[in-house]
Short mmCIF file of C-alpha atoms in Angstrom, two decimals:
data_model
loop_
_atom_site.label_atom_id
_atom_site.label_comp_id
_atom_site.label_asym_id
_atom_site.label_seq_id
_atom_site.Cartn_x
_atom_site.Cartn_y
_atom_site.Cartn_z
CA MET A 1 -15.57 55.41 40.60
CA VAL A 2 -17.74 56.90 37.88
CA HIS A 3 -19.28 54.51 35.39
CA ASP A 4 -19.46 55.66 31.78
CA PRO A 5 -22.33 53.75 30.09
CA LEU A 6 -21.93 52.58 26.53
CA SER A 7 -23.74 54.21 23.67
CA PRO A 8 -25.89 51.95 21.46
CA SER A 9 -23.19 51.83 18.76
CA GLU A 10 -20.54 50.87 21.33
CA ALA A 11 -22.85 48.32 22.97
CA VAL A 12 -23.31 46.45 19.68
CA ARG A 13 -19.52 46.02 19.43
CA THR A 14 -19.38 44.01 22.66
CA PRO A 15 -19.79 40.21 22.55
CA VAL A 16 -23.15 40.36 24.33
CA GLY A 17 -24.32 43.15 22.03
CA ALA A 18 -23.26 41.19 18.97
CA VAL A 19 -25.22 38.14 20.14
CA ALA A 20 -28.28 40.29 20.87
CA GLY A 21 -28.02 41.95 17.45
CA ILE A 22 -27.65 38.65 15.62
CA SER A 23 -30.52 37.14 17.60
CA SER A 24 -32.73 40.12 16.80
CA ALA A 25 -31.90 39.88 13.11
CA PHE A 26 -32.61 36.13 13.14
CA ILE A 27 -35.97 36.64 14.89
CA LEU A 28 -36.93 39.35 12.42
CA LEU A 29 -35.94 37.25 9.39
CA TYR A 30 -37.73 34.19 10.81
CA SER A 31 -40.92 36.18 11.30
CA LEU A 32 -40.73 37.56 7.75
CA VAL A 33 -39.73 34.42 5.85
CA ILE A 34 -41.30 31.55 7.82
CA MET A 35 -44.30 33.09 9.56
CA SER A 36 -44.97 36.02 7.18
CA GLN A 37 -45.93 38.22 10.11
CA ILE A 38 -43.68 41.24 10.50
CA LEU A 39 -45.37 42.58 13.64
CA ILE A 40 -44.42 39.51 15.70
CA GLY A 41 -40.81 39.78 14.59
CA LEU A 42 -40.64 43.49 15.29
CA ALA A 43 -42.16 43.00 18.72
CA PHE A 44 -39.75 40.23 19.77
CA ALA A 45 -36.68 41.83 18.20
CA GLY A 46 -37.57 45.20 19.69
CA VAL A 47 -38.11 43.76 23.15
CA LEU A 48 -34.83 41.86 22.94
CA THR A 49 -32.69 44.81 21.87
CA ALA A 50 -34.44 47.81 23.40
CA GLY A 51 -35.32 45.97 26.60
CA ALA A 52 -31.78 44.78 27.16
CA TYR A 53 -30.34 48.22 26.46
CA LEU A 54 -32.86 50.00 28.70
CA CYS A 55 -32.14 47.52 31.48
CA TYR A 56 -28.42 48.23 31.08
CA ARG A 57 -29.01 52.00 31.21
CA VAL A 58 -31.19 51.72 34.34
CA LEU A 59 -28.47 49.70 36.07
CA ALA A 60 -25.87 52.29 35.01
CA VAL A 61 -28.01 55.09 36.48
CA LEU A 62 -28.48 53.16 39.72
CA ASP A 63 -24.71 52.59 39.87
CA SER A 64 -24.11 56.33 39.41
CA ILE A 65 -26.59 57.14 42.19
CA ALA A 66 -24.90 54.66 44.54
CA ASP A 67 -21.50 56.13 43.65
CA ALA A 68 -22.73 59.66 44.39
CA ALA A 69 -24.19 58.55 47.72
CA GLN A 70 -20.87 56.97 48.66
CA ARG A 71 -19.00 60.17 47.77
CA VAL A 72 -21.42 62.27 49.84
CA ALA A 73 -21.01 59.89 52.79
CA ALA A 74 -17.21 60.05 52.48
CA VAL A 75 -17.27 63.86 52.48
CA ARG A 76 -19.55 63.96 55.53
CA GLU A 77 -17.35 61.43 57.31
CA HIS A 78 -14.27 63.49 56.51
CA GLU A 79 -15.97 66.69 57.76
CA ALA A 80 -17.02 64.93 60.99
CA SER A 81 -13.48 63.71 61.65
CA VAL A 82 -11.97 67.18 61.08
CA GLU A 83 -14.20 68.85 63.69
#
């Protein structure tokens, strides 16, 4: 079973993506309005959104590798049973 990872625009439309987007916007606004330090807000919001998305992509790649390994094993098993 091949896994098709979401693009960033599709990921934002999911419930988890919407929560991450709203949280990032809140952190950024809080850092601008309350703390008056944009760098802190950009760092936390960036880590929250980019970190979560990169983690998702790494897991999708690992899932694809595991799927490919299972397909290779199934082909080898089939070839061994034919002979």
